[in-house]
Structures are given as C-alpha cells and as structure tokens.
XYZ file of C-alpha atoms in Angstrom:
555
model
C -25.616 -10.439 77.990
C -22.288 -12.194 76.994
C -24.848 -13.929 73.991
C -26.414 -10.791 73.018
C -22.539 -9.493 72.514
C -21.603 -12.743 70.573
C -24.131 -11.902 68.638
C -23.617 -8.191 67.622
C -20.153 -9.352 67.194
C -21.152 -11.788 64.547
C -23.247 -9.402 62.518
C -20.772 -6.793 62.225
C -18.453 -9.361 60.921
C -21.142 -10.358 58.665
C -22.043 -7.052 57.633
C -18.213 -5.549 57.148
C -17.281 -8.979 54.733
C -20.826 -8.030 52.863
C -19.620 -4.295 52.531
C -16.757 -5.622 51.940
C -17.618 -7.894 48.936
C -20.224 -5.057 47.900
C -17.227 -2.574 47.621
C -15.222 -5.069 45.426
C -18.086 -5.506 43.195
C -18.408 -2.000 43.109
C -14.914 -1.004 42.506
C -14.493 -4.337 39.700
C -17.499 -2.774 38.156
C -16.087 0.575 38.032
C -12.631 -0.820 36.422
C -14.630 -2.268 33.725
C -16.664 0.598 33.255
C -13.469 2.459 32.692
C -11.483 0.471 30.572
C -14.239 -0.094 27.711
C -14.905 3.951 27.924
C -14.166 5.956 24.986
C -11.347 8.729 25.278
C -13.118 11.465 25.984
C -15.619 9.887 28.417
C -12.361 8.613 30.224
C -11.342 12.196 30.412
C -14.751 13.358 31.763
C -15.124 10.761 33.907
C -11.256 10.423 35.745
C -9.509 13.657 33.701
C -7.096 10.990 32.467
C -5.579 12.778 29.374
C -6.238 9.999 26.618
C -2.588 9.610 25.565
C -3.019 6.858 23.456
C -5.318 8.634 21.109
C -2.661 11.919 20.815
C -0.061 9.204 19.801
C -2.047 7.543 17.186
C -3.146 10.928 15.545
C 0.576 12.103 15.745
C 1.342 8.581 14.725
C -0.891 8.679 11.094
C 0.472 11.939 10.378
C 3.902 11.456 10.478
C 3.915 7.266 9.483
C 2.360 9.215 6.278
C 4.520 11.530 5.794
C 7.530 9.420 6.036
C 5.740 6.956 3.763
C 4.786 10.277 0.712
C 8.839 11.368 1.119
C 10.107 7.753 0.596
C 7.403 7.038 -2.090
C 8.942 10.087 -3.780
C 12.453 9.423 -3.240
C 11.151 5.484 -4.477
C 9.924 7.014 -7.762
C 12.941 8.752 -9.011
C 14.913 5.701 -8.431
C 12.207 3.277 -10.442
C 12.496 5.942 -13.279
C 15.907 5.967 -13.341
C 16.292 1.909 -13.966
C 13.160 1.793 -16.313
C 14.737 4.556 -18.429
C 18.140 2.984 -18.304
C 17.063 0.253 -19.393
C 15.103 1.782 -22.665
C 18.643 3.220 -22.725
C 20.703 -0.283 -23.521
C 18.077 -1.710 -25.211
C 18.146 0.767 -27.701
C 21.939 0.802 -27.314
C 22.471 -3.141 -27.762
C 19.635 -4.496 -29.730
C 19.666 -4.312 -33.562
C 16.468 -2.955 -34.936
C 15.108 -2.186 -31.725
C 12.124 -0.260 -32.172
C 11.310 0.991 -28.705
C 8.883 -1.360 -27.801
C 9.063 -5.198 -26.759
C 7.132 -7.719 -28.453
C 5.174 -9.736 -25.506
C 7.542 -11.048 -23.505
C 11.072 -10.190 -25.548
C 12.565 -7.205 -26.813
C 13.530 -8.553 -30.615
C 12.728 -11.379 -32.872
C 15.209 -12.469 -35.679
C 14.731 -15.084 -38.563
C 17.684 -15.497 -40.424
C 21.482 -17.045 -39.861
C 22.320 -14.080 -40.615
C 20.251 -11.566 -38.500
C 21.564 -13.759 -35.677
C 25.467 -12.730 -36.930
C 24.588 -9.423 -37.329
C 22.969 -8.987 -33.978
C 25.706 -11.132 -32.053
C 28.600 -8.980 -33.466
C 26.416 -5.562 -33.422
C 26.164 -6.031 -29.252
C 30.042 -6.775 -29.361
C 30.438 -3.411 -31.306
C 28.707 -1.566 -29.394
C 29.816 -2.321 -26.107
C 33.673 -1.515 -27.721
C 32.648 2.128 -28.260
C 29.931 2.412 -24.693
C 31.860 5.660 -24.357
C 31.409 7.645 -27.676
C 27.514 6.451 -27.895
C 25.968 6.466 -24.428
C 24.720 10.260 -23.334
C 24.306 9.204 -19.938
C 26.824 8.631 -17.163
C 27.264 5.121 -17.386
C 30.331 3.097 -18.279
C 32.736 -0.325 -17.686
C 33.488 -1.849 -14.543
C 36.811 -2.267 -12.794
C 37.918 -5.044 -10.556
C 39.673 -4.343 -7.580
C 43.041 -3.821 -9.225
C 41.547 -1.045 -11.879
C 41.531 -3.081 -14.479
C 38.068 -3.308 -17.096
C 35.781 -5.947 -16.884
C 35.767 -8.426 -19.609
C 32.431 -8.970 -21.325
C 31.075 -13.077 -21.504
C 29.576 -14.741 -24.249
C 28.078 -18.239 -23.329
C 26.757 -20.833 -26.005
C 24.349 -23.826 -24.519
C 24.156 -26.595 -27.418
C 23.260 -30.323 -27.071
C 26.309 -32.456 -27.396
C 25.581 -33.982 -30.515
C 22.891 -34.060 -32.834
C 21.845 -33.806 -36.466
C 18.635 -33.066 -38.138
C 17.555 -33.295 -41.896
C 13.970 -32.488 -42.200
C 13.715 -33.574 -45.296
C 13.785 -37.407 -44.535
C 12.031 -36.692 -41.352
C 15.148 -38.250 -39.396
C 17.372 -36.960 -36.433
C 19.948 -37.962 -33.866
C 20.075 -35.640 -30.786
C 22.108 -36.289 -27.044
C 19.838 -34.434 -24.604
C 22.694 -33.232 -22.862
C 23.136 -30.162 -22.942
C 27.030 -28.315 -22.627
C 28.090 -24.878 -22.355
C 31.095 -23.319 -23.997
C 32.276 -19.297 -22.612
C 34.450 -17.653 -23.752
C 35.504 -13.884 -22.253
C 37.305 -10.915 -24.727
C 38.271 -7.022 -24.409
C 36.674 -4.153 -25.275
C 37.517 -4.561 -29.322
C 34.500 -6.374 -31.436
C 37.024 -6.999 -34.751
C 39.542 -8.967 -32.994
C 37.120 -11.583 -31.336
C 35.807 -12.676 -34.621
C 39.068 -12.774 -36.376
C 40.865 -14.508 -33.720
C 37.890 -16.618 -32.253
C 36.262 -17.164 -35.658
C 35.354 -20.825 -34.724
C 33.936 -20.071 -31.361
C 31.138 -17.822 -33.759
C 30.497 -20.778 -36.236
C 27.278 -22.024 -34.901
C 25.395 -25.061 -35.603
C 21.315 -23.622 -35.371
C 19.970 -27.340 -34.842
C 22.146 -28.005 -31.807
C 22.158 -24.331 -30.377
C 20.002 -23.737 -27.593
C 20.810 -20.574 -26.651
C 23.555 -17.674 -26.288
C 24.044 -15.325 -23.300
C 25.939 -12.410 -23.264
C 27.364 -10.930 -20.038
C 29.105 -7.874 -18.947
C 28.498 -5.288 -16.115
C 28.594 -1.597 -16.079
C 28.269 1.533 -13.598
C 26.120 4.348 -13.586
C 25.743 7.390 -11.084
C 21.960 8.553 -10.665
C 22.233 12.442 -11.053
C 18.461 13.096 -10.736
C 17.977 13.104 -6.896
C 20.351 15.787 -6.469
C 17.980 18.130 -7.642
C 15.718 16.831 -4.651
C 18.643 17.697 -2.763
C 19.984 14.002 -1.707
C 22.968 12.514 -2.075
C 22.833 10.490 -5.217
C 23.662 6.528 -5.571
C 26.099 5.005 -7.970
C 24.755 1.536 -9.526
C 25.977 -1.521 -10.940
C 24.211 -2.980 -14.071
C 24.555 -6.425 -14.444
C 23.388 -6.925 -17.978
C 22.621 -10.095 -20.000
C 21.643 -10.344 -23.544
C 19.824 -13.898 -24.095
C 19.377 -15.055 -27.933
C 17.006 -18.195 -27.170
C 16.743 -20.745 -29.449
C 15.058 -22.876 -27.316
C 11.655 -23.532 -29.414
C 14.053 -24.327 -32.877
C 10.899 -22.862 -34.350
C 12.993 -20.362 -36.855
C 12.496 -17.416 -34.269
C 15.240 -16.550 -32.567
C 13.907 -14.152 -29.459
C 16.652 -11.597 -28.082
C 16.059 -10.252 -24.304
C 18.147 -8.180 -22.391
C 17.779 -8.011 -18.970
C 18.939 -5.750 -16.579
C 19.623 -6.423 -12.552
C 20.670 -2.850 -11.188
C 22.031 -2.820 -7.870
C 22.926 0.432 -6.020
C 25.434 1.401 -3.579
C 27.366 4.544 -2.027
C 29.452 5.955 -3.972
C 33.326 5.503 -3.290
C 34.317 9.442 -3.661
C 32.616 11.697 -4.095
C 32.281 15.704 -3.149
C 28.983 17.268 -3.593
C 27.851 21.742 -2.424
C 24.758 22.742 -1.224
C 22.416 21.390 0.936
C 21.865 17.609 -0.083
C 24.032 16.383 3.012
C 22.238 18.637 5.284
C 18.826 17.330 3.816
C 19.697 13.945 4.355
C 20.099 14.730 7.874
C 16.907 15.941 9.019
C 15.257 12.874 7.286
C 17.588 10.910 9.373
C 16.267 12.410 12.633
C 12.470 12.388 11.060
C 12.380 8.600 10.864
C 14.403 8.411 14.057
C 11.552 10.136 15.625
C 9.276 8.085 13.716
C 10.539 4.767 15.416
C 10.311 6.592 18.739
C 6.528 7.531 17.919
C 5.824 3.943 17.409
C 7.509 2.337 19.855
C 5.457 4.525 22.625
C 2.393 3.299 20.516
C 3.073 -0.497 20.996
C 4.324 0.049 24.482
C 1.012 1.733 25.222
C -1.297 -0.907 23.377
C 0.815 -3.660 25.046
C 0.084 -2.091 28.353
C -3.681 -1.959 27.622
C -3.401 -5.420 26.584
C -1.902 -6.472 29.950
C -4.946 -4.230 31.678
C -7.507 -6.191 29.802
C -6.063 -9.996 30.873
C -5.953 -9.167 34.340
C -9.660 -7.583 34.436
C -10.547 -10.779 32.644
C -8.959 -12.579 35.667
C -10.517 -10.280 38.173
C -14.228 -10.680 36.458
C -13.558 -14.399 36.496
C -12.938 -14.761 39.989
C -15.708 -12.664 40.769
C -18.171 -15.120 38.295
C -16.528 -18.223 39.830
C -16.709 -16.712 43.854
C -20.135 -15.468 43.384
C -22.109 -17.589 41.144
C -20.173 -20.311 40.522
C -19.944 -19.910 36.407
C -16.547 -19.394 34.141
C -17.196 -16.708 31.612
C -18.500 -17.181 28.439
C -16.115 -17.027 24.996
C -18.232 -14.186 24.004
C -17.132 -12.199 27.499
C -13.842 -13.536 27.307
C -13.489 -11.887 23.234
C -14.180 -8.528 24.422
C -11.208 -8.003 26.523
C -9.109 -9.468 23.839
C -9.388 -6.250 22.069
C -8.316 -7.235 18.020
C -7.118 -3.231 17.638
C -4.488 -3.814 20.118
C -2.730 -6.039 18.033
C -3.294 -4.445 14.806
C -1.885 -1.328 16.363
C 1.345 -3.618 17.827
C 1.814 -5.406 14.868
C 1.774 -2.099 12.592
C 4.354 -0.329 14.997
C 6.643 -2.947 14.452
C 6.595 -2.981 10.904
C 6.643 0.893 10.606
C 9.783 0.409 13.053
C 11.526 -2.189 10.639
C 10.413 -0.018 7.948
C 11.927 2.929 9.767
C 15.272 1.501 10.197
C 15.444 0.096 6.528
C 14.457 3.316 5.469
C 17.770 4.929 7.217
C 19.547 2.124 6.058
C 18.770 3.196 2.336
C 18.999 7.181 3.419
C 22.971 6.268 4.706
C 23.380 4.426 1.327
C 24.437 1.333 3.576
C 21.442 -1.197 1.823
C 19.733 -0.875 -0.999
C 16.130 -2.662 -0.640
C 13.918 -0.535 -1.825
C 11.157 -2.847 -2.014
C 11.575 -4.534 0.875
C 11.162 -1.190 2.928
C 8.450 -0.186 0.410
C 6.965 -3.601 1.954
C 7.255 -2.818 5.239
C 6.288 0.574 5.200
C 2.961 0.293 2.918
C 1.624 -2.496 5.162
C 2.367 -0.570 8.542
C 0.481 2.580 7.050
C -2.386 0.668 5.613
C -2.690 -1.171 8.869
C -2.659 2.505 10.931
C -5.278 3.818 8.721
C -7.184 0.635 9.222
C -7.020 1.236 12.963
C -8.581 4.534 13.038
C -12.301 2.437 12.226
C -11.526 1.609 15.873
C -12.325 5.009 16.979
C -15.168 5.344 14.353
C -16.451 2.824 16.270
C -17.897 4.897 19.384
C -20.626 6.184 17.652
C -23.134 4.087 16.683
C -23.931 5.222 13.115
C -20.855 4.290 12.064
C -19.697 1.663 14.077
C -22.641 -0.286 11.969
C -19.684 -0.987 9.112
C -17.836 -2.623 11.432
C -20.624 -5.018 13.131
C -21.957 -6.044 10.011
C -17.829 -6.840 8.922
C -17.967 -8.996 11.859
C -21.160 -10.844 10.867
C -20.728 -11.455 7.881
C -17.088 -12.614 7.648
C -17.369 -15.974 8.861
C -19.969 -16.901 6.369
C -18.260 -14.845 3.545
C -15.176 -16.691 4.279
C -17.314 -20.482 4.207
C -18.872 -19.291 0.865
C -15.475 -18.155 -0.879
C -13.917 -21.487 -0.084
C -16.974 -23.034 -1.737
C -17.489 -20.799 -4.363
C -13.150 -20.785 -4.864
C -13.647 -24.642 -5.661
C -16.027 -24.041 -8.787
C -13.681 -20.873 -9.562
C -9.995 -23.218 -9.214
C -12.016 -25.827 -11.980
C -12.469 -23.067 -14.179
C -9.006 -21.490 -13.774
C -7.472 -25.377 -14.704
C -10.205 -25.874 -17.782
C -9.861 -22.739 -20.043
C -5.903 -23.397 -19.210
C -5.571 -26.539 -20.668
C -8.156 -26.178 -23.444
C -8.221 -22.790 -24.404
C -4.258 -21.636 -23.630
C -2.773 -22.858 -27.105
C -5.937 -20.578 -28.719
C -6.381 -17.652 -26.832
C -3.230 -15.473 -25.227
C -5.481 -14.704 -21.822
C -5.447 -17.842 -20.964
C -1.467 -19.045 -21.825
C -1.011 -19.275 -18.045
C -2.496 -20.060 -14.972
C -1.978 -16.657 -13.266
C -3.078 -14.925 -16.612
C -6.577 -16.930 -16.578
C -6.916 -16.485 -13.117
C -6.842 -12.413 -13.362
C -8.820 -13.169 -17.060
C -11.971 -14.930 -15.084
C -11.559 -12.808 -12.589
C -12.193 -9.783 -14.979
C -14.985 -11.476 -16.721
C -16.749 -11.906 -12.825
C -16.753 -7.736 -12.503
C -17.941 -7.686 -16.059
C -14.656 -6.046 -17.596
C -13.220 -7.111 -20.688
C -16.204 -9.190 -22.282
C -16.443 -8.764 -25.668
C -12.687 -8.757 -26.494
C -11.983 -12.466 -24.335
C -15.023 -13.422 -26.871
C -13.594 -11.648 -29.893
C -9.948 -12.911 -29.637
C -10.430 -16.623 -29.795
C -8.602 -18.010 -32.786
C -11.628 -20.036 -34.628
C -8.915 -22.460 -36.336
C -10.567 -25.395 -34.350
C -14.292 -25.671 -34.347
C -14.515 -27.902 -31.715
C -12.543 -25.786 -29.222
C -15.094 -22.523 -30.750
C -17.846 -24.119 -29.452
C -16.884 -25.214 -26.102
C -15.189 -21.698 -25.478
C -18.989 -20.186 -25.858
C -19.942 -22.959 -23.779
C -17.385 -22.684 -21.268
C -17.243 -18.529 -20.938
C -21.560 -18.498 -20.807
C -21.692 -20.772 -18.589
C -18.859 -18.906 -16.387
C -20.577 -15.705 -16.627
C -23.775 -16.951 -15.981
C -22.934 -19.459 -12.915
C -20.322 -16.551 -11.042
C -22.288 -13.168 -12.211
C -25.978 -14.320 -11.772
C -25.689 -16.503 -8.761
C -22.326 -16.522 -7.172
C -22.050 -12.550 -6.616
C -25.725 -12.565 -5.625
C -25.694 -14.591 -2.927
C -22.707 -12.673 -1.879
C -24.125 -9.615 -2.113
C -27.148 -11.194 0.552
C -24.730 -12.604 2.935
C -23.623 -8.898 3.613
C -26.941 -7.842 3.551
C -28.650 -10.089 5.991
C -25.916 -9.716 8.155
C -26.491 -5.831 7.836
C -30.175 -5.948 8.129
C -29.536 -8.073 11.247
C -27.232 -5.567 12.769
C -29.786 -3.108 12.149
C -32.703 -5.171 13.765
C -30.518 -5.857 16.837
C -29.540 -1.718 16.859
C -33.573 -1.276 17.148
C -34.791 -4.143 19.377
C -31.406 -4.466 21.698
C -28.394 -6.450 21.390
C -28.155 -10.356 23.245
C -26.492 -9.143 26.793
C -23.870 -11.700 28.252
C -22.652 -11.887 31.364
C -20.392 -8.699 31.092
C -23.465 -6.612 29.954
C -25.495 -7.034 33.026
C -22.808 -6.878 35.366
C -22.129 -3.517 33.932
C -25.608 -2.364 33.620
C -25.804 -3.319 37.399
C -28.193 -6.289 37.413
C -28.207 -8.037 40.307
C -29.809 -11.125 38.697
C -26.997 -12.672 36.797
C -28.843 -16.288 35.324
C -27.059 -19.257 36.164
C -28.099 -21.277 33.138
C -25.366 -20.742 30.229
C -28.068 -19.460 27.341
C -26.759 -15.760 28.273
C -23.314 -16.891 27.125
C -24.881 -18.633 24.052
C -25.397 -15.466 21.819
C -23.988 -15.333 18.157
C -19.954 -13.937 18.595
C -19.919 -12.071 15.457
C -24.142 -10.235 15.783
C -23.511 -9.533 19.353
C -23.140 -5.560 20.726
C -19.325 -5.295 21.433
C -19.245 -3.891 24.516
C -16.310 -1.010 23.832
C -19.016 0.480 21.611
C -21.901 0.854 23.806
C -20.781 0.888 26.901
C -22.911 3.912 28.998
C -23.587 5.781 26.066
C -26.319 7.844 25.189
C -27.444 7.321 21.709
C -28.480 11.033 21.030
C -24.461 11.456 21.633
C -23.633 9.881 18.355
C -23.603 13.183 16.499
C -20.847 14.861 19.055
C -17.730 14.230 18.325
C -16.275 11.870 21.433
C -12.530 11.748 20.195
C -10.365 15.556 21.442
C-alpha cells in the first residue's frame, strides 16, 4: 500500500511539472502571439487600446505641420537674402547687368575698367543712404561709432614681366597690404593715391570689406517678429589667372539676430507664442513616441530571451539569426531615431522663433530628415496586409544584391567620372569638375540631356572629338543597355520570388511553428537555414486571414 502511494505521489508530481511546462509553453506562445499582432487584432484580442498607433498618426500630423509653418517662415527669410543680394550687386558693381556670368558677377578688361570699378564701389558705399530703397545701412561698433570699410591688395613680392622677350622674374611669395578709410570715396584717392597705383603683373587680387545692417520687414505681415541682419560683404577683383580678365564677385554672408529695440502693435508677439507652445507640444508628442518604441524594444529582447530558454530547455537548439531578426524590429529604431531628430529640430526651431540662434539650415536639417523618416515609418503599418506589404519584402530581397551590384557597377561608373574629367574638362564646361561630370554621366544614364553634352564639345582638337564619341557611346551603351537592365532584373526576380513564396508558402523557422503550434520542432538546423531577406516576416502574417487584406486593420 505504502508503494502504491509512492507511486501516485510520483505521478502527480510528474503530471503537475508537465502541466506545468505545458502552461509555460502555452502562455510563451501566447506572448508571442501578442506582440507580433497588428493593432487592431491586439485590441480584439486583449481590448488593449493601441496607443502607439494614436501617437504616430497624431505624430505625422503635427511633425508636418510644424515642418509646412517653418518651411514658410524658411522661405521668406531665403527671399529676403537672395533679393538683398541682387540689391548690392546692382548697388556696387559697375555695369552690372542683373545676371552673373558662370561663376562671377562682372568681367573687366582694361586698367582702366579696374579704376573705375575700384573707386565706383568706394563711391557708392559713401552715399549707401541716398541710393539704397531698402532698410539697410552702416555698422556701429560698440561705442556708436561707423564701421570703416577695408580694401586688401595680395601681390607677389617682386616680379617683372616683359612679354615681348619672353622673360620674367617673379618671388612666389605672396604679401598683403590693407588699408581701412571713412565713408568719403574723394579723399582716399587723393590722400592714398599710391596705395591705388597698381602693378597688374604682380597683383593677384583685391578684396574689399565692409559690413552693414538690415531689418527684414516682410515677416511682419505673417505676423512675426522680424530679425535684424548683419551683411558681411566682400567685393573680390581676382587677378589670379593674369589672363587680361579681371573677374569681380561680391559675396554676401548674412547673419541674423534679435533686434536690440524695438516696439512692434498687433498680434506678431502673440503669434509667436502659440508657435512656441505648438513645437513645445511637438517635443512632448515625440518623446512619448520614442519612450513607447523603446519600451517595445525592451518587450521584444526579453521574449527573445524567454523563446531561447524555452529552445535551449526543450530541445536543446539556440535560435536561428533569422528568429533572432524578427524581434529586432528595424521600425523601432527608425521611429526612435526620427523622434530625436524632430526633438532637436523642435528645440532649434524655438531657438530661431526666440531670435536666440539663427541656423536655419541646420534645423531645416533636422527637421526634413525626422519627417521623411516618420512618413517612411507608416510602410510599417502598410505592412499588415499582404497586398501591400509585397513592396516591402521584395525591398528586403533585393537590397543586398542591389547594394553588391552598385559597388560593382560604381567602379566602372568612378573610371568614367575620372576619364571625361581629365580629357574632356578643358573642352567641354559639363565636365570642368568632378562633381559636375558626376551629375553630367549621371544625366546621360536616365537619358536626359543627350544631344546637347554631344552638341557642346568644342571640335578645336580632333583627337579629343573622336574619343569624346568614343567615350560618351560607349558610356551610354555599357550603363543604359546593360547596367540598368540587370538592375531592373535584380528587383524583379526578387519580386517574382516574393510572389512565388506568397503562393506556395513562405520557409517557416523555428518561431513559425512554435506559433502555428507544431509540436514537431526539427532538431537539424536546415529550418534556421532559410534566405533572411525572401523569408515571411513574421509581424506580417502572423494569424491572419488572407481574405482580411481588404479591411482596414489600423482604427
């Protein structure tokens, strides 16, 4: 009798450590099930309100928003420095006529031309008040007193030239000579006539240098506060070619900054308010974003632990990479990383609002990336249904071998670029430049621009003629007929494959049984040996119906 107890007691202890282990199967299985659900089958299944997805949706509308107001704002403030600088150009340069030739504003080819110029931008800047329409004039220093303009000449040190007998004598070294006057054009060349008396073969170049300020008026009318700028402006006559064309640029770096006193009615100040507390709650949008991925992220690694225990305990296995990838969820850190660039982007944005910094672009940066990066992550919820969560399998397919066949295929392209550089630059102004035949070849590849990269090709060298038609033929030819092609079937087998695999059934893992309840787990490790980037993610698919795909999952 005492056996037959012994034994009872022993199979109850047997059986409560099986139900035991059955129940943690069961409940692992059920966390799984749960965590790769979409939103609304979450809701159905535990009436979990999906949070997440309300804060991404309210998250897009308002990261866009901010981004349309500031891109606005942004515009204003890029017309304002484009149009003051058609402004001085017109105001400083002698014979301007409204448009720069390639990369400089005005050419001169005389001694004189170069006087006249020199001492017309000296005249000028004497009567800035009378001439100048807009409201723009001198700086002070701190003690009120005007700025003085700078002239700079950069010669060699000695050297003389006479072309004539083909002889010259030139020091390299180069020294500079400044010299700084008033506001009054007729006394500097009186009293500083030798300072003006240049020697053309030696000159290298002459800079002129002053500063001015300027209030920005338009953005009251979008009821802001306006900025007050500081335009440091430098004239450049270069010399440097001693060709006989002397190139004049003026160039303008315009720096903004809150204005000092100023007293403005209406409703600007009020404005700027309410955009303060927008972005504010902006910042506090995205921060409950990342906090929310980051605590899905933390979910994921410790159901990866739990799953890997269970492999290890029960059939003595790790878990495959391809397991392993799907609770490393890519999204989650797209989502992160875009929160805290809108948030950086936010704060810079306030910054600039509160006229306390004045980088436009830098926030322009910021904020452009974060809101392409948002409206990137909403393919993520595309994703549950299965007609168009086909984009994004065949993206994952074929990037690997897209990316091997650019680096090949960037070789033959980089040989190219270096080529029609060195052989064609001096002939043909598309390819003066490495980044300029770079965006030239990489015109001629989409088939823009064909006949005019032909037509433009200075024929003074026969030579170089013919091996341009050799060298542009055989570009075409190599990067439109072949190149692109095979690119074109790299996305396309890796779509028809996606599509086969959508038909037939996707390669299931580990993961994919255990969720579909199959007791027969293999031991060997070909389950875990299915292609990464073909395989059915399992966030996707997971105990869906495909008739399903034309409801709309996300509420």
């Amino acid at each position: 009798m005492e056996l037959l107890v012994r034994y009872l007691d022993r199979s109850n202890s047997i059986s409560s450590v099986m139900n035991q282990d059955l129940i943690k199967e069961e409940n692992l299985r059920d966390d799984l099930k749960y965590y790769f659900m979409s939103p609304c089958e979450k809701y159905r299944a535990r009436r979990h309100i999906p949070w997440k997805l309300g804060v991404q949706i309210l998250k897009i509308v308002m990261i866009t928003t901010q981004l349309i107001l500031f891109g606005l704002n942004n515009q204003l403030v890029v017309s304002y420095k484009e149009e003051n600088m058609m402004a001085l150009k017109n105001l400083f340069l002698r014979h301007y006529s409204g448009m720069d030739e390639d990369d400089y504003s005005v050419a001169v080819y005389t001694q004189q031309d170069v006087y006249d110029s020199l001492f017309y931008v000296l005249d000028q800047y004497s009567q800035l008040d009378r001439l100048s329409v807009g409201p723009i004039g001198y700086a002070e220093d701190e003690d009120g007193k005007l700025l003085p303009i700078t002239i700079c000449k950069e010669y060699y040190k000695r050297g003389s030239v006479t072309p004539s007998d083909e002889a010259y004598d030139i020091d390299s070294e180069l020294e500079t000579v400044c010299m700084s006057q008033p506001n009054t054009a007729n006394q500097s060349q009186s009293h500083n006539s030798s300072f003006f008396d240049l020697d053309f073969y030696r000159l290298v170049d002459i800079k002129i240098t002053f500063q001015l300020k300027g209030i920005n008026l338009q953005t009251v009318r979008r009821r802001e506060l306006p900025d007050c700028y500081s335009f440091y402006v430098t004239i450049t006559f270069d010399n440097r070619c001693h060709s006989g064309k002397v190139k004049i640029f003026l160039d303008i770096d315009a720096q903004s900054c809150a204005c000092q006193d100023w007293k403005i009615s209406g409703t600007a100040q009020k404005n700027t308010h309410y955009l303060l507390v927008f972005d504010a709650f902006v910042i506090l949008v995205c921060l409950t974003s990342a906090v929310l991925c980051t605590r899905s992220i933390i979910l994921a690694v410790r159901l990866l632990q739990r799953f890997s225990r269970f492999l290890h305990e029960n059939y003595n296995r790790k878990v495959c990479e391809d397991d392993q990838s799907e609770f490393l969820n890519g999204w989650y850190v797209l989502v992160i990383v875009s929160d805290l660039l809108a948030i950086i982007g936010s704060i810079l944005k306030m910054e600039i609002q509160a006229k306390s910094l004045t980088s436009y672009d830098v926030c322009s940066i910021f904020l452009g990336t974060s809101t392409l990066m948002v409206w990137v992550g909403v393919i993520r919820y595309l994703g549950y249904f299965q007609k168009y969560n086909v984009l994004i399998l065949t993206m994952k397919a074929a990037f690997p071998k897209v990316l091997r066949f650019c680096c090949c295929a960037g070789m033959i392209y980089l040989g190219y670029t270096f080529c029609g550089w060195i052989v064609l630059g001096p002939y043909h102004e598309k390819f003066e430049g490495l980044s300029r035949v770079a965006e030239c070849l990489f015109s001629l590849l989409n088939g823009d621009d064909m006949f005019t990269t032909f037509a433009q090709l200075k024929d003074k060298n026969t030579l170089v003629w013919l091996f341009s038609r050799a060298y542009l033929y055989s570009f075409i030819s190599l990067f439109i007929y072949m190149v692109l092609s095979l690119f074109i079937a790299l996305i396309t087998d890796a779509y028809e494959t996606i599509k086969n695999y959508q038909k037939e059934g996707f390669p299931l893992t580990d993961l994919h049984k255990f969720l579909r309840e199959q007791k027969d787990l293999p031991v060997e490790e070909e389950s875990c040996q299915t292609d990464v980037h073909v395989r059915h993610s399992v966030f996707c698919c997971c105990r869906r119906v495909p008739e399903n795909d034309d409801v709309i999952l996300i509420s």
